[in-house]
Structure formats: structure tokens, C-alpha cells
Coordinates of C-alpha atoms and ligand atoms in Angstrom, one line a residue:
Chain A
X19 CA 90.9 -26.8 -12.8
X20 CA 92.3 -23.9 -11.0
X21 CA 94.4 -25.4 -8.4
X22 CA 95.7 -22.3 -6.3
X23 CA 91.6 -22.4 -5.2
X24 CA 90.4 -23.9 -1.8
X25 CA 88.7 -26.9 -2.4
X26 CA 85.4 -26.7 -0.7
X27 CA 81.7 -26.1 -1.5
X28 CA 81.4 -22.7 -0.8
X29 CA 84.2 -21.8 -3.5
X30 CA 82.4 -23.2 -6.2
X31 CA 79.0 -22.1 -5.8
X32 CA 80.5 -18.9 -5.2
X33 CA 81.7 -19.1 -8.8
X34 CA 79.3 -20.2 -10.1
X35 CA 77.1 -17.6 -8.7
X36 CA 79.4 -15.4 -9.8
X37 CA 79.2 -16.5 -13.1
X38 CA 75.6 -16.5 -13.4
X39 CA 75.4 -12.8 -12.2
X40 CA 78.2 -12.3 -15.0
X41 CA 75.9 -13.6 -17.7
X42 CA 73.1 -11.3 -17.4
X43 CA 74.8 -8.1 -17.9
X44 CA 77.5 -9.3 -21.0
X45 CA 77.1 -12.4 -23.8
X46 CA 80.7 -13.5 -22.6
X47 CA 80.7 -16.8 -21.7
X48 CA 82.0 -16.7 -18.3
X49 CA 84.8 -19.2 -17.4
X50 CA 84.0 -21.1 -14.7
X51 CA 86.0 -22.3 -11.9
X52 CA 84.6 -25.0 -10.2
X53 CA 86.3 -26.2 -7.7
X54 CA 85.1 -29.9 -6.6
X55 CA 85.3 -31.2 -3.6
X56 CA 83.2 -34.4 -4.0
X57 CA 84.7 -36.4 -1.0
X58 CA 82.2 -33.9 0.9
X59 CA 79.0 -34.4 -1.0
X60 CA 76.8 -37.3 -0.1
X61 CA 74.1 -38.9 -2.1
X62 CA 71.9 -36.8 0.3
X63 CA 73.1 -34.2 -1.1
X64 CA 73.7 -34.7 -4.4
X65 CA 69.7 -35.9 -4.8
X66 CA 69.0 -31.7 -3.0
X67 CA 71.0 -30.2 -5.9
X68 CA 69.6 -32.3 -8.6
X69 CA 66.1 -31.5 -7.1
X70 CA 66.7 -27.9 -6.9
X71 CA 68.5 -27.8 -9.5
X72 CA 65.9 -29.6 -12.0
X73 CA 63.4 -27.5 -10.4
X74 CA 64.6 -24.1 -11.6
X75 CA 64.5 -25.0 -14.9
X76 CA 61.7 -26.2 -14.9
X77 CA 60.0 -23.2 -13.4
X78 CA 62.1 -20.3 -15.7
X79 CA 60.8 -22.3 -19.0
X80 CA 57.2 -22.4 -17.4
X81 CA 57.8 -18.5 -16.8
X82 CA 59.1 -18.1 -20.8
X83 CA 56.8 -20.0 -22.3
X84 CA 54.1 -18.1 -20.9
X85 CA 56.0 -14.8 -21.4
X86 CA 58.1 -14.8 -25.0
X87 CA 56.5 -13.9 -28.1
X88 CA 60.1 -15.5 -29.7
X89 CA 58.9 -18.6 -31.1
X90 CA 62.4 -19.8 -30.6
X91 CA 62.8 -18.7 -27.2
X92 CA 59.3 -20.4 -26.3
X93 CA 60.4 -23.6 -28.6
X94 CA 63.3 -23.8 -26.2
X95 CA 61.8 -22.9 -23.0
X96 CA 58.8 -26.1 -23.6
X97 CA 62.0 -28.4 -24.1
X98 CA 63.4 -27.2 -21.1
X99 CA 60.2 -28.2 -19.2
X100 CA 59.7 -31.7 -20.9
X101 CA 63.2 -32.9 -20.3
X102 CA 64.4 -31.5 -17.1
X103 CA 60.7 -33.0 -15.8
X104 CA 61.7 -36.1 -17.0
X105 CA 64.9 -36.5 -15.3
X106 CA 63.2 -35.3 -12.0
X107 CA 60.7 -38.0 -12.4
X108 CA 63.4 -40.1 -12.8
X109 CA 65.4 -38.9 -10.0
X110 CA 62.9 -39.8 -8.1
X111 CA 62.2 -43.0 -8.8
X112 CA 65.4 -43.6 -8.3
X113 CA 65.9 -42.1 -4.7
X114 CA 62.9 -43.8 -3.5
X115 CA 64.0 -47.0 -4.4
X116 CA 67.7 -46.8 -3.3
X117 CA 66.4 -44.9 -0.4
X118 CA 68.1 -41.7 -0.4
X119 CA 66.3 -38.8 0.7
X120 CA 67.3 -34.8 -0.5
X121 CA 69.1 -33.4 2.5
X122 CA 69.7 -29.5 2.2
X123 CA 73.3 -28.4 1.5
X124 CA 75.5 -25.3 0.9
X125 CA 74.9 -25.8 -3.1
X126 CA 71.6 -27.0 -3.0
X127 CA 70.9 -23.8 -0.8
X128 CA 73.2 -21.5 -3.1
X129 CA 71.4 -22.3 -6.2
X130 CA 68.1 -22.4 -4.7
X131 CA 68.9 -18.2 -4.1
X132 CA 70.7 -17.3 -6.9
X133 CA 67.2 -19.1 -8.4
X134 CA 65.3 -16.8 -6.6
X135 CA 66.8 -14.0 -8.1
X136 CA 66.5 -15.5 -11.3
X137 CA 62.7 -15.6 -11.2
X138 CA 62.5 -11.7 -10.0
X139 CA 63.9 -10.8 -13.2
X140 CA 62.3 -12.9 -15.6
X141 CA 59.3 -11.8 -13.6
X142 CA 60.1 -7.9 -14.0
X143 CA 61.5 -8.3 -18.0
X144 CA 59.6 -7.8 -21.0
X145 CA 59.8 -8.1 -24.7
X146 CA 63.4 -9.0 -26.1
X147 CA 65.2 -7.5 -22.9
X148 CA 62.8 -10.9 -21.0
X149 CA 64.5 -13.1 -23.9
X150 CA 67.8 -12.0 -24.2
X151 CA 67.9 -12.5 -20.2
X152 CA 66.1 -16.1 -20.3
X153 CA 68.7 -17.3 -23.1
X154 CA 71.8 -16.1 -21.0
X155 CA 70.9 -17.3 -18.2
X156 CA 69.9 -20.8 -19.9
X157 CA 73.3 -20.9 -21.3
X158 CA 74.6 -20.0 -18.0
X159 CA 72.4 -22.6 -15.8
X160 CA 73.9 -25.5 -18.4
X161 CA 77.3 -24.8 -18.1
X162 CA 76.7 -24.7 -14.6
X163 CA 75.2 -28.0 -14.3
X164 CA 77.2 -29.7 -16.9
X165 CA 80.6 -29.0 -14.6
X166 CA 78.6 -29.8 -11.3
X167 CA 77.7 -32.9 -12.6
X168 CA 81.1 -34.0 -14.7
X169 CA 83.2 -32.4 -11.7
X170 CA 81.0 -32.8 -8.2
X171 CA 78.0 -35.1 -8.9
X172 CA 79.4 -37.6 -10.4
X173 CA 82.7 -38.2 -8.9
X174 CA 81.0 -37.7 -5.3
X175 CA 78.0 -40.4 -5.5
X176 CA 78.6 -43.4 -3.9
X177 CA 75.3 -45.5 -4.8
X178 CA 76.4 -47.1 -7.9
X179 CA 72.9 -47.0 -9.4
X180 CA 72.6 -43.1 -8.9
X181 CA 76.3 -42.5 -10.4
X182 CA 75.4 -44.3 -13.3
X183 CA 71.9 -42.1 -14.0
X184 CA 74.1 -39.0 -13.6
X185 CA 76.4 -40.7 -16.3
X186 CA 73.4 -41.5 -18.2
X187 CA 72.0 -37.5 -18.2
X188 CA 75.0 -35.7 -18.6
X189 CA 74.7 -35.9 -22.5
X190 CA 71.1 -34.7 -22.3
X191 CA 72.5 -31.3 -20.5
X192 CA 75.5 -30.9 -22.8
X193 CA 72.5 -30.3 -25.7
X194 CA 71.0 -28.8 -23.8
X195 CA 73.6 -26.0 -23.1
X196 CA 74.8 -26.8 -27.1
X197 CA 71.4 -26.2 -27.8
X198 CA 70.8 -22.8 -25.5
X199 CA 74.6 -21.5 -27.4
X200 CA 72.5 -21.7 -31.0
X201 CA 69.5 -20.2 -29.5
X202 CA 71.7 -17.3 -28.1
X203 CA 73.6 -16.8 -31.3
X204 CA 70.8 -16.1 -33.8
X205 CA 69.0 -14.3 -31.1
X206 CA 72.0 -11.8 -30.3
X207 CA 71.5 -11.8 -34.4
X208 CA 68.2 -11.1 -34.5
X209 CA 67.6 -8.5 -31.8
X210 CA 70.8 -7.7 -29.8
X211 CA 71.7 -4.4 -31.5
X212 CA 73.6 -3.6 -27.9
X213 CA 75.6 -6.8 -28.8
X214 CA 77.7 -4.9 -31.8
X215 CA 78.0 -1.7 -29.6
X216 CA 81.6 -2.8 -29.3
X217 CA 82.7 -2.8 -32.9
X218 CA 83.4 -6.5 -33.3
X219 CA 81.3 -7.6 -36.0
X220 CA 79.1 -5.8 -39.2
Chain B
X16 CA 73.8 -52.8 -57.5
X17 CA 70.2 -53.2 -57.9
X18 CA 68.1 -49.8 -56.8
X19 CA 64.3 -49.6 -56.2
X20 CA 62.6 -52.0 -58.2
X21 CA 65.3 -53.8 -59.3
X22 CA 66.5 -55.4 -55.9
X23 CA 66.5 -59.0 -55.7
X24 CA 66.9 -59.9 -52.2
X25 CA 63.8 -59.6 -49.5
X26 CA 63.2 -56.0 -48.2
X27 CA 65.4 -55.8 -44.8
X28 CA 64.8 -53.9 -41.5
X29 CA 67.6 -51.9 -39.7
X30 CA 67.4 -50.5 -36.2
X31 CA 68.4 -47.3 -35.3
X32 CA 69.0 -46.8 -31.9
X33 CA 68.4 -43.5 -30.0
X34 CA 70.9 -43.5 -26.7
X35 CA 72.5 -40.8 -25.0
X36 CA 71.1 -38.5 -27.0
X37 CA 72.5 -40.1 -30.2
X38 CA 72.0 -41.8 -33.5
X39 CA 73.4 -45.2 -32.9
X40 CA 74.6 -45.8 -35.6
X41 CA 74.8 -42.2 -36.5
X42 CA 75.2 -42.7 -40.6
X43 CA 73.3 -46.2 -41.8
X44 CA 72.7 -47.3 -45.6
X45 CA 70.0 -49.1 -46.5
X46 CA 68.5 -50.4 -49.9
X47 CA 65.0 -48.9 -51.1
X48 CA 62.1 -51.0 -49.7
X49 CA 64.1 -51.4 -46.5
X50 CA 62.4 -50.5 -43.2
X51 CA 64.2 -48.2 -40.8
X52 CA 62.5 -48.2 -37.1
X53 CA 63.8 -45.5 -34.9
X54 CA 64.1 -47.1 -31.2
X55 CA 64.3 -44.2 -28.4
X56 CA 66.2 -45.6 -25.2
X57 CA 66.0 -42.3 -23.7
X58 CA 64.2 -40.9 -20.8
X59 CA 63.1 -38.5 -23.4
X60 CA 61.5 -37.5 -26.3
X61 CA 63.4 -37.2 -29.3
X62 CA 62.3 -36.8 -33.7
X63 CA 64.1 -38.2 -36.4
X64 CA 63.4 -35.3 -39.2
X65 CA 64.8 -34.6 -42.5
X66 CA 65.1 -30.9 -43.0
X67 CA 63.5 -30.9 -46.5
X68 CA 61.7 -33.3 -48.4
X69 CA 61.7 -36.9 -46.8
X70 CA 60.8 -38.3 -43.2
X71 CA 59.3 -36.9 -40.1
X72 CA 58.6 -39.0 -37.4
X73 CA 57.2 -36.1 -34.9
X74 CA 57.4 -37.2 -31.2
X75 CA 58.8 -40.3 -30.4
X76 CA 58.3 -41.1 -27.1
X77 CA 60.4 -42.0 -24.2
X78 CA 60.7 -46.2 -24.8
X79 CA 58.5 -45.9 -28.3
X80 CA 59.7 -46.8 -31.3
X81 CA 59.0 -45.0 -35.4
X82 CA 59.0 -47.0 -38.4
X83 CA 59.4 -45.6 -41.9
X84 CA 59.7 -47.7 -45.7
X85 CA 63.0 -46.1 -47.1
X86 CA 61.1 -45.7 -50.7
X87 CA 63.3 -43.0 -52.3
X88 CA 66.9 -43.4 -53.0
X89 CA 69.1 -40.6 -51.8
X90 CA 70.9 -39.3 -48.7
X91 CA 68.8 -38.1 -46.0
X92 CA 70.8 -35.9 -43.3
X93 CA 68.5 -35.5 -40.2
X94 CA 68.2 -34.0 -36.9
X95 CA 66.2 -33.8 -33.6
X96 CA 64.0 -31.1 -33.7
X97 CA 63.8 -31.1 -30.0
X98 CA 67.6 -31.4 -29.9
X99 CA 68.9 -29.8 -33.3
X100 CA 72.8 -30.5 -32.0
X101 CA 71.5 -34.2 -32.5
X102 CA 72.6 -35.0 -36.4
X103 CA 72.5 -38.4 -38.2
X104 CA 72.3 -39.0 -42.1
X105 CA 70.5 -42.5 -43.7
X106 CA 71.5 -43.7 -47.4
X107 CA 69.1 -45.4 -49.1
X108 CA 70.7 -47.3 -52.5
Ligands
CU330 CU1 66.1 -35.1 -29.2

């Protein structure tokens, strides 16, 4: 944790954003500084980012699937689809039974536009330029939700039942992201020629 | 140590328990004729596949078990193929 940041919202979405941007231009694997502030995040809340958040996966794999030729890449994406649909099913069973219903908030609203975004592109790319974006951004979206989850999500619930499900998926999407690194390294093998540009391998 | 036909005890069956997106336990030894059953606690589906020859379970479901006859001695390292981070190895003496 960086501690000379504010601790509010805003800060970390804006680094996350930030980070997400990052990945799409360079493989770097952007540092991210989220800042938590889970006093301020309700159950409300946390059940809007989990939504939106589960939902954008959902729809980029939908979008790769249907778009790769990378076997890999497609491989991946169908994964993506079957387990983050899963844990939204879950999600809400969940809410509906503990009674919690999504209420918009600065994240939830945050990653829902940065998603937007997201889509444009994968919508606009083609060929290995589509994969290379897809993969970096998966990478990205993991780490993302991995340290909104260990740092925000978790710490903030309240409803004992729901911080124990968030405890329960965290280790699905940490492989995940483990899972997204492998794709991106033997896909920056296969195809990223622009990736040695800089003299630091072959 | 008795292997394969030799064994003189009853054929045993060992659980293997998939939790948190782990092989619990995560290396297991077993004598030939045992039965392994792959039990997935997850929300969801996961494999239990050796990377050459021996077992493949394919999709086991979200709650579903997969049973297999350990038949051949050796050391079987396998993975998820959904999850390929996911790694476990099974003995069988
Ligand atoms: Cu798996």
C-alpha cells in the first residue's frame, strides 16, 4: 500500500483505470495502487461491483470467442465465460436471500466505463492485434479484481455470509489472472514481434 | 510391498477433494486396484488430466464427482485443463 495516497474510492478506480489504459499500449505489468477505503463500501455496493464487474468478463470472452482464430485465446475466453457466469449466479443467489440489492457506486460506475471502452476496441481489433489486446486486458481485469477483492471487497462486507463467498472466489480469480499471465507469455512468443523491439530477449 | 497382482489386502478408495481451486490432498499414493474419485466442491467446473498417457476425467461438474481404477503403477502428475495453474501428482504402488 502506498500510504502518502488519499484513501477514498475515487483514488483507486482512478488507478486502476489508469492501469488498465497502461496495459493496452505496453506488456508491462502495471503496478497498481489501490487504495482501499472499505469503511465506505456497503454490501450495496460491493454486490454493484461484483455485478458489473462479473459482467464484463463475461461479455469480452463472449466477444473473443466469437472473434479469435487463437485457439488459445478462444480456450481462455470460454473459461472466462463459464466461471465468471457461475459466480454471478451465485452472487445472486446469494443477495436475494440475504436481501441485498446492487446499488450504483463510484467503482461500480468507474468500471462500468472504462468497460465500455474496453468493448469499442475489442469491437474495432482484428487478427493478433484483437488477441494481443483481449489477453492484456484480461491480465489487467484480474489483477484488478484480485486487489479489489483482497483489499476493498472483502475487508468492506459486513454480511458475514457474503464476506465468506468473496473469501471463497478469490482463489478462482487468482488462476484466473495466473492463468491469463501464461496465456500472455506464449502469445507475446508466438506473435508479438513488436514485444522484442526493445532488445531484451533473442 | 506387494504391486498389482500381488496385493493382499482389499482394493481401497481414496477421495480427492477439489476446493478452492485445489487438489486436496495435492500428492496422494495409492496401491494398484485402488479407486480414486475426484469430488469437485467448487462452484465450478474443473478436469483431473494426466498430460500423457493415463487418466482424463473431462468435465467434472460443479458438485459431481469422477471415479477412476488406478490400474497402472507409476506417478501421474496432473492438471486442470480449464485451470492449468491447478497441479496435483497421484502415486500408484
Ligand atoms: Cu479447474
Amino acid at each position: 500500500m502506498i500510504c502518502s495516497l488519499r484513501t477514498n474510492a475515487s483514488v483507486m478506480m482512478a488507478a486502476l483505470l489508469v492501469a488498465m489504459s497502461v496495459s493496452t499500449n505496453t506488456r508491462t505489468t502495471a503496478a497498481y495502487a489501490i487504495q482501499q477505503d472499505s469503511d465506505k463500501v456497503s454490501d450495496a455496493n460491493i454486490a454493484a461491483i461484483v455485478s458489473v464487474a462479473g459482467g464484463l468478463d463475461i461479455a469480452y470472452g463472449k466477444i473473443a470467442m466469437s472473434k479469435s482464430k487463437d485457439r488459445q485465446i478462444r480456450e481462455f475466453a470460454e473459461r472466462m465465460v463459464t466461471d465468471h457466469s457461475a459466480v454471478q449466479n451465485a452472487a445472486v443467489e446469494l443477495l436475494t436471500r440475504i436481501g441485498v440489492k446492487p446499488e450504483e457506486n463510484e467503482t461500480s460506475r468507474g468500471l462500468a466505463a472504462n468497460g465500455v471502452k474496453v468493448k469499442e476496441q475489442l469491437n474495432k481489433l482484428k487478427g493478433k492485434e484483437f488477441d494481443k489486446y483481449y489477453i492484456d486486458n484480461e491480465v489487467a481485469y484480474h489483477e484488478l479484481v484480485v486487489n479489489a477483492t483482497e483489499n476493498l471487497l472483502i475487508p468492506g462486507a459486513q454480511n458475514a455470509e457474503l464476506k465468506s463467498t468473496l473469501v471463497s472466489v478469490l482463489p478462482l480469480f487468482q488462476k484466473h489472472l495466473e492463468h491469463a499471465r501464461q496465456v500472455q507469455a506464449s502469445y507475446g512468443r508466438k506473435g508479438g514481434m513488436d514485444n522484442h523491439k526493445m532488445g531484451m530477449k533473442h | 510391498m506387494t504391486v498389482g497382482a500381488g496385493r493382499k489386502s482389499e482394493p481401497q478408495s481414496h477421495t480427492v477433494l477439489i476446493r478452492d481451486f485445489k487438489y486436496v490432498p495435492e500428492t496422494l499414493t495409492v496401491k494398484t486396484g485402488d479407486t480414486v474419485i475426484w469430488k469437485n466442491e467448487d462452484i465450478v467446473p474443473h478436469t483431473a488430466t494426466t498430460r500423457g498417457k493415463g487418466f482424463d476425467s473431462k468435465n467434472i461438474a460443479a458438485g459431481a464427482s469422477w471415479k477412476y481404477v488406478a490400474n497402472r503403477p507409476g506417478v501421474y502428475s496432473y492438471i486442470c485443463t480449464y485451470h492449468p495453474t491447478m497441479k496435483a501428482k497421484l502415486t500408484v504402488k
